[in-house]
Short mmCIF file of C-alpha atoms in Angstrom, two decimals:
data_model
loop_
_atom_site.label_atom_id
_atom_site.label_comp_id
_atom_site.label_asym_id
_atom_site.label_seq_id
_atom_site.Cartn_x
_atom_site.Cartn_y
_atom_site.Cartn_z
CA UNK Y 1 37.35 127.54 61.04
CA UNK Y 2 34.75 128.82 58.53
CA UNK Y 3 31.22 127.80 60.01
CA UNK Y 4 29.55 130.22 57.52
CA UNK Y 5 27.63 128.97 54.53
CA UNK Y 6 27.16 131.28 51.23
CA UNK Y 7 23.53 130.80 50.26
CA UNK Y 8 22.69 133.36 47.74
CA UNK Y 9 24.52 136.16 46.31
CA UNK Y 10 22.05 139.63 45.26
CA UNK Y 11 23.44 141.43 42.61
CA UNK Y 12 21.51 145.06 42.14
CA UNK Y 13 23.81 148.16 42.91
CA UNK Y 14 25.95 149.43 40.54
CA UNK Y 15 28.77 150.94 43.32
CA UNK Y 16 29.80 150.30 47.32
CA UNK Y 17 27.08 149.02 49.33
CA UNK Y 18 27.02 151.25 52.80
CA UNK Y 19 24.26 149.33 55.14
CA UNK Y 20 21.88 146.55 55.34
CA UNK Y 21 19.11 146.50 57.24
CA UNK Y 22 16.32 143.48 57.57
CA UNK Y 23 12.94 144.41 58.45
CA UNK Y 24 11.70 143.81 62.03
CA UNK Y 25 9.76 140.79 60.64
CA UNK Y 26 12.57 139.64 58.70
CA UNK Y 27 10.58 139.57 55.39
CA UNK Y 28 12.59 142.58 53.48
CA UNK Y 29 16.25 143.72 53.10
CA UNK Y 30 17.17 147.12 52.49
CA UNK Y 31 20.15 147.96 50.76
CA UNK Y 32 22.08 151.22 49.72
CA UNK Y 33 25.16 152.90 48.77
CA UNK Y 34 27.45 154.79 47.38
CA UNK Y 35 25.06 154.96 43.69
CA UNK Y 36 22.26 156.91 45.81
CA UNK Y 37 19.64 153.89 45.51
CA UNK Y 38 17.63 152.41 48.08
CA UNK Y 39 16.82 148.58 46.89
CA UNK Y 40 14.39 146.48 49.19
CA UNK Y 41 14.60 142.83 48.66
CA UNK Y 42 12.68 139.83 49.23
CA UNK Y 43 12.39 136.18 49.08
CA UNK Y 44 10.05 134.96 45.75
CA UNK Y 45 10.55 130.81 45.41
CA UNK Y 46 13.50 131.18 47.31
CA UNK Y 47 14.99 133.80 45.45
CA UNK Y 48 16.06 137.21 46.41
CA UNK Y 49 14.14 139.30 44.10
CA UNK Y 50 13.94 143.47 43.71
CA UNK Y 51 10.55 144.43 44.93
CA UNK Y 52 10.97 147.94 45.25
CA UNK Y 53 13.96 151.11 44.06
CA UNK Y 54 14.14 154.60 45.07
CA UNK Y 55 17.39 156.12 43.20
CA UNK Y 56 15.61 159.43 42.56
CA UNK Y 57 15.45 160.52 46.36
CA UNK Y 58 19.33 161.54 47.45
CA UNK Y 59 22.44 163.53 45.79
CA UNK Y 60 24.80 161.73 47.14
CA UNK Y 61 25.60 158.32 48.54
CA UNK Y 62 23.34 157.47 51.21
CA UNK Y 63 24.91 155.55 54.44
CA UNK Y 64 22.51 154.40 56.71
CA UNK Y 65 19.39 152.53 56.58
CA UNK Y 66 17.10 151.83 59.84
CA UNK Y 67 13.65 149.83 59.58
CA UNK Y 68 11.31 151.29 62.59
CA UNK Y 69 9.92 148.37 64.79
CA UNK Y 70 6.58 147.93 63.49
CA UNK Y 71 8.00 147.99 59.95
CA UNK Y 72 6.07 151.19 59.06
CA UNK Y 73 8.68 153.24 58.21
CA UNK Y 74 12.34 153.23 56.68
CA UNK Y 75 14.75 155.66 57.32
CA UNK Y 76 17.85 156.61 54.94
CA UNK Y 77 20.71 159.26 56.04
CA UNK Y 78 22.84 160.72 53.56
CA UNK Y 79 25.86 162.54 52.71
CA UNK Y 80 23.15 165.47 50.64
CA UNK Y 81 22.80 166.29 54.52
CA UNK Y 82 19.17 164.63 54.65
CA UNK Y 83 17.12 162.10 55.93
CA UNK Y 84 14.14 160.46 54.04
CA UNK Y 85 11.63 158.58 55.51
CA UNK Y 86 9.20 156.54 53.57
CA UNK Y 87 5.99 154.81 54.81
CA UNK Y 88 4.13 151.69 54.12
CA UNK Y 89 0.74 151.91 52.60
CA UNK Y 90 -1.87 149.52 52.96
CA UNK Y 91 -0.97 147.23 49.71
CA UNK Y 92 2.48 147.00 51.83
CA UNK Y 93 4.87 149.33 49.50
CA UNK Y 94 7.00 152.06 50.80
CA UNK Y 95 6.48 155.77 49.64
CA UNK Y 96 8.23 158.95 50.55
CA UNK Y 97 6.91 160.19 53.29
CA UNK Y 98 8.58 162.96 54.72
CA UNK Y 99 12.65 164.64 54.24
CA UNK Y 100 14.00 165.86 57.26
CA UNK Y 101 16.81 168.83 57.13
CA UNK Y 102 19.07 170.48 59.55
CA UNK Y 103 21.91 169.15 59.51
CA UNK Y 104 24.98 170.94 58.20
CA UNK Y 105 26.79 168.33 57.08
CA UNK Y 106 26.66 164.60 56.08
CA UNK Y 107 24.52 162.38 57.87
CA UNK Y 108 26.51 159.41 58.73
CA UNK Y 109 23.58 157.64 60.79
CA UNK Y 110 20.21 156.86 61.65
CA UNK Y 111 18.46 154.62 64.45
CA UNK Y 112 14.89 154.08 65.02
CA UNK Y 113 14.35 153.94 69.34
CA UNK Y 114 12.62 150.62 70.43
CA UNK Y 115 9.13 152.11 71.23
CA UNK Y 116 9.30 153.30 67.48
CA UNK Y 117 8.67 157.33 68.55
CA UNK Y 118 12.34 158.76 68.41
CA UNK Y 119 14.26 158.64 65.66
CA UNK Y 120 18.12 159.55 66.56
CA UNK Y 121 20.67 160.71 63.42
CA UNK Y 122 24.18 161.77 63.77
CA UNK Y 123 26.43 163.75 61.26
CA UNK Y 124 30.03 165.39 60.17
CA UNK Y 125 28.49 168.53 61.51
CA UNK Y 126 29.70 166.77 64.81
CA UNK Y 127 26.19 166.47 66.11
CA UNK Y 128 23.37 163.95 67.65
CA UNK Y 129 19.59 164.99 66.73
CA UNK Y 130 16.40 163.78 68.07
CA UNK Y 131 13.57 163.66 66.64
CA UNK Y 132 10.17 162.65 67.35
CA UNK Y 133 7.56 160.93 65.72
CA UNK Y 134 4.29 162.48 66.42
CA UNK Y 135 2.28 160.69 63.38
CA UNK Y 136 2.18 160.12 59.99
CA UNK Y 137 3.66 162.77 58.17
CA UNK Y 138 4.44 164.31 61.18
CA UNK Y 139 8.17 164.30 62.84
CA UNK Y 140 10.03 167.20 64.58
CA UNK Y 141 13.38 167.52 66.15
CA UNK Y 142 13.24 167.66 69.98
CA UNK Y 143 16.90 167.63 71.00
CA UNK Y 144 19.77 169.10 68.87
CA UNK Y 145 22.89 166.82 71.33
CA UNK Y 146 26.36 168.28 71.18
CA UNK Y 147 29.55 167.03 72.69
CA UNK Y 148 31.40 165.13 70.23
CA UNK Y 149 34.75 166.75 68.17
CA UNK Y 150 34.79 165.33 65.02
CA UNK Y 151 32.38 163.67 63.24
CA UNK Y 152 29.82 161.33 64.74
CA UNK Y 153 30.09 158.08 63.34
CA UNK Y 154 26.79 155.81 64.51
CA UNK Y 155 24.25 156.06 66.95
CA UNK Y 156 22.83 152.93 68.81
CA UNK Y 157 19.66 153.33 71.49
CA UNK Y 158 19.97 150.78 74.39
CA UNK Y 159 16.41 149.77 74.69
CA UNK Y 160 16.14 148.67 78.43
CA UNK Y 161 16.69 152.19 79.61
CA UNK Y 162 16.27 154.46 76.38
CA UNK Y 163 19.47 155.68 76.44
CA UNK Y 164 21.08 156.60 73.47
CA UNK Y 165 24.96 155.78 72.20
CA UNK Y 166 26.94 157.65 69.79
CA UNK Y 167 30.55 157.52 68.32
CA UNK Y 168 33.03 159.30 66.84
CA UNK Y 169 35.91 160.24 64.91
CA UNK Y 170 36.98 161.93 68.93
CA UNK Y 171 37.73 158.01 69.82
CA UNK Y 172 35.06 158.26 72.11
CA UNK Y 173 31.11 157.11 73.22
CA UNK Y 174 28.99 158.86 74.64
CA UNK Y 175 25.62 158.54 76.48
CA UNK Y 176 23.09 160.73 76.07
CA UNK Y 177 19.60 160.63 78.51
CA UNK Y 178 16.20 162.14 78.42
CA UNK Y 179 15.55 164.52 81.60
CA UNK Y 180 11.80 164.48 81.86
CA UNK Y 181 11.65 167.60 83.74
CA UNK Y 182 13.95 169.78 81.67
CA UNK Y 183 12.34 168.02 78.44
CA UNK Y 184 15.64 167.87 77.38
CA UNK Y 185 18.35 165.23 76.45
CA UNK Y 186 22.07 165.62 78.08
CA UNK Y 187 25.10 163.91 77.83
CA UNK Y 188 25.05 161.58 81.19
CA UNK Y 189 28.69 160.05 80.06
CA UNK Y 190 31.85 159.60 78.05
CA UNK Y 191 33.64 156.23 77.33
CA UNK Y 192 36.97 156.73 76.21
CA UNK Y 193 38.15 153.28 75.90
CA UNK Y 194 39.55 153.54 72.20
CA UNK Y 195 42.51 155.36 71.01
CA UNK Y 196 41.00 155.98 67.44
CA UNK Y 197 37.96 156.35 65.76
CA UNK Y 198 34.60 154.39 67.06
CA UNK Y 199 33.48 153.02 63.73
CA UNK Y 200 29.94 151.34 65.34
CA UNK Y 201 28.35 150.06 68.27
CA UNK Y 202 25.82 147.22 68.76
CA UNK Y 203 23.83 145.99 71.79
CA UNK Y 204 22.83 142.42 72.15
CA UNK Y 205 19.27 141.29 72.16
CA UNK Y 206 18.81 141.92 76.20
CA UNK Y 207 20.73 144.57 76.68
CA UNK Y 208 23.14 143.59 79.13
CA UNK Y 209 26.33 143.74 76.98
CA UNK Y 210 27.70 146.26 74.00
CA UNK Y 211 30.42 145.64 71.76
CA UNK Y 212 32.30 148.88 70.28
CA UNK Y 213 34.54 148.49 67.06
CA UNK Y 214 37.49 151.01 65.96
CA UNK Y 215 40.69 151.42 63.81
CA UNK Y 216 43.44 148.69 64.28
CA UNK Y 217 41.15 145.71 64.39
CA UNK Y 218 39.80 146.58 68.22
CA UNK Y 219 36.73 145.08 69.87
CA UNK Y 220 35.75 145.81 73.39
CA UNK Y 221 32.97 144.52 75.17
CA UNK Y 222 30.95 146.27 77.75
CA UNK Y 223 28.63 144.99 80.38
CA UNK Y 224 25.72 147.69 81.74
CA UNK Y 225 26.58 148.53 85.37
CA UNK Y 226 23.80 150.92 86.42
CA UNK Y 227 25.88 151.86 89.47
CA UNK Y 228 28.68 153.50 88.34
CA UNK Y 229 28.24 156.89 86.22
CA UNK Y 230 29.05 156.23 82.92
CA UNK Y 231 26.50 152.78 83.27
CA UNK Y 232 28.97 150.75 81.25
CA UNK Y 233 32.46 149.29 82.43
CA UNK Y 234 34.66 147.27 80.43
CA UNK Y 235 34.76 143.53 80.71
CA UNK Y 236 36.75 142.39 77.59
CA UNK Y 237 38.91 143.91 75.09
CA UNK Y 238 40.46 142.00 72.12
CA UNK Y 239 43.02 143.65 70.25
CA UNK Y 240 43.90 141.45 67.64
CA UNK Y 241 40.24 141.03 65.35
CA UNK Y 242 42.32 142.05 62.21
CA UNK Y 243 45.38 144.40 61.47
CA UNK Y 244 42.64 146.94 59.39
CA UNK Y 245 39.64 148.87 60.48
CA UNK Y 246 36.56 147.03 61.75
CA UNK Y 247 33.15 148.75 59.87
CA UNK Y 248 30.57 146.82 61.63
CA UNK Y 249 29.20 145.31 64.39
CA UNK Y 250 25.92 143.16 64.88
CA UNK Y 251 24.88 140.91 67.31
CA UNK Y 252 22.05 137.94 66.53
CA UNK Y 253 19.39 137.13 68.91
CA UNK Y 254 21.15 133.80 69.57
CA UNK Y 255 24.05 136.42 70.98
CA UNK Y 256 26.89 135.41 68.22
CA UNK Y 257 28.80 138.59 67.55
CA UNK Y 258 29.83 139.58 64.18
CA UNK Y 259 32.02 142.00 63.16
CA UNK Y 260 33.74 142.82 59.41
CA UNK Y 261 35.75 145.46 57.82
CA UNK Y 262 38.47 146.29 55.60
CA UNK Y 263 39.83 142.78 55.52
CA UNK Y 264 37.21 141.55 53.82
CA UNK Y 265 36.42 138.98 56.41
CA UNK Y 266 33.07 138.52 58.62
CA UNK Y 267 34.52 137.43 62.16
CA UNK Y 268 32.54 135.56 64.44
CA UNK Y 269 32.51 135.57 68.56
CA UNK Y 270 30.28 133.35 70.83
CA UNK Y 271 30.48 133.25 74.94
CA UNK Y 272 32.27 130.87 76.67
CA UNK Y 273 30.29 130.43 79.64
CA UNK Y 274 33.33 128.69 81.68
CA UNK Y 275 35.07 131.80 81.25
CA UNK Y 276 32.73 134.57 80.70
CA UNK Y 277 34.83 135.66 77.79
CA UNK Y 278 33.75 135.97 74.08
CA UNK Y 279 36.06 133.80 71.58
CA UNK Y 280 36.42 133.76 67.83
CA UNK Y 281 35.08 130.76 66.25
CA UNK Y 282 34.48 131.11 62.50
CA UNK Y 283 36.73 133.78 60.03
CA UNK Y 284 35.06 133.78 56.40
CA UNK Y 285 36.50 136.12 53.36
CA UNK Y 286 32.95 137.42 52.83
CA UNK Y 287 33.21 139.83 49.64
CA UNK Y 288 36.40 140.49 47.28
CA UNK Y 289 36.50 144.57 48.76
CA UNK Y 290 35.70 145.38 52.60
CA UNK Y 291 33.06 144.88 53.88
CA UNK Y 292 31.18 147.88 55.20
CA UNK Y 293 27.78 146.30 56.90
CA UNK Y 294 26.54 143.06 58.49
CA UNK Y 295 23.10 142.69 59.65
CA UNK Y 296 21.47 139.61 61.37
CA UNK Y 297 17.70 138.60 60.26
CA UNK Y 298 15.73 139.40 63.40
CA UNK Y 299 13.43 136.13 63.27
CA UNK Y 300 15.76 134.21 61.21
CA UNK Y 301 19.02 134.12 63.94
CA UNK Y 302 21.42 131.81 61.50
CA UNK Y 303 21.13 134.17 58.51
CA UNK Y 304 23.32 136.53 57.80
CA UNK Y 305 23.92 139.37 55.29
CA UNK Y 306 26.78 141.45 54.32
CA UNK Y 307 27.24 144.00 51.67
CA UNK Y 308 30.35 145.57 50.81
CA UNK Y 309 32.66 147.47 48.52
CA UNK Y 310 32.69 145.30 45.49
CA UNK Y 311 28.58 146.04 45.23
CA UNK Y 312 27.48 142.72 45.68
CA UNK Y 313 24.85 141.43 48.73
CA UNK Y 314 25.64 138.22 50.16
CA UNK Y 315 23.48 135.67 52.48
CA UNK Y 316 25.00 133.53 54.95
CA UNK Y 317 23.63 130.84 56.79
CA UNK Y 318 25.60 129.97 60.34
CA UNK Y 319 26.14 126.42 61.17
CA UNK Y 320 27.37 126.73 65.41
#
């Protein structure tokens, strides 16, 4: 079944790795974890090679990575309760830039909106914030979004509408829209389709589908239905992904759906077009520990990286 190839292995932190992210160009990787470091890699002779560390920055392990989409800016979120941002400079390194505060507890996530102005992060403190970008060295928070019950897991924006996604410990989703009059942002809707925690949630490259991953190994599927409330309605749910937690959820541009997790697998779904259904068609043991993050190059569709608890980076290459 294994239609992933292993085509380098990046060896650089010295604990967990929590999230990869590639940048919009598909040039860098950004890695980090539970050892407080920031590493951004690149290719040299076909090598992955360090190019730049930040391991001075956070206090604690830092979770969440999120490029911007002109690849100006990086954002981390941490469990210190901050978020750093860090800006390229003209010689194309990445400084500190700014460090946002207000949240009250660990900040679990971080998500740059398509247009590149709002940044979204979510936290233990059980909340969404919004911030915008309003220049360099300039951001403020513009909506403080609460709803959730336990902690907020990851936030996702759906760029055809701006809409943004959370979920949480609370086993639920939730949609939160701008109202241009109020200037405000409000909760619009509530998917409670899991019975247990919403690790992550992914769109796919136009928008029209969204796959949610929880506890006990559940994927569903979503397909955006602008005419009933809550905009999304369930299409496909597969229960059986693995007998563990699914961590992660990505889709690639060529819309292959990969998922991973405590079973130290990367599991791989593409559409069946007779049937309109998504079926698994490659399971590879990825790492020797779970496997907390998977992130599809945005220009290179076949690659694939993963990063996981036994501190080791991988690169995968997709033969479909």
């Amino acid at each position: 079944m294994d239609q992933l190839t292993q085509i380098h292995t990046i060896k650089g932190h010295e604990e967990a790795i929590w999230c990869l992210d590639w940048s919009p160009f598909g040039n860098l990787l950004a890695s980090c974890g539970a050892d407080k470091t920031i590493i951004l890699w690149a290719t040299v002779n076909g090598k992955f090679q360090q190019v730049q560390k930040f391991d001075d920055i956070h206090d604690r392990t830092i979770r969440k990575l999120s490029f911007s989409p002109d690849g100006r800016y990086l954002a981390a979120a941490s469990f210190d309760g901050t978020i750093s941002i860090y800006q390229k400079d003209h010689t194309g390194l990445f400084h500190l830039s700014m460090t946002l505060e207000g949240h009250e507890n660990e900040v679990k996530g971080c998500t740059w909106s398509s247009n590149g102005i709002y940044l979204a992060t979510c936290s233990r403190d059980k909340t969404v914030w919004i911030w915008e970008l309003e220049g360099d060295n300039d951001i403020e928070c513009v909506a403080v979004c609460a709803g959730h019950s336990q902690d907020v897991k990851a936030v996702s924006w759906h760029s055809p509408t701006n809409q943004l996604l959370s979920c949480s410990y609370d086993d639920s989703i939730k949609i939160w829209t701008e109202d241009i009059d109020e200037d405000d942002w409000f909760c619009t809707g509530t998917l409670r389709n899991h019975t247990s925690t919403v690790w992550d949630i992914s769109f796919n490259a136009i928008g029209d589908t969204m796959a949610s991953i929880g506890s006990k190994g559940k994927i569903i599927l979503y397909t955006y239905n602008p005419s009933i409330e809550s905009t999304w309605e369930v299409f496909q749910t597969i229960d059986d992904a693995s007998e563990l937690e699914l961590y992660s959820v990505d889709w690639s541009r060529e819309n292959i759906l990969g998922v991973a997790g405590r079973d130290d697998h990367v599991h791989l779904y593409q559409k069946n077009n007779n049937t309109g259904k998504y079926e698994l068609f490659s399971k590879t043991k990825a790492h020797e520990a779970d496997v907390n993050t998977l992130s599809w190059n945005p220009t290179e569709p076949k690659i694939l990286a993963t990063g996981g608890d036994d501190g080791v980076i991988n690169i995968w290459e997709i033969s479909v």
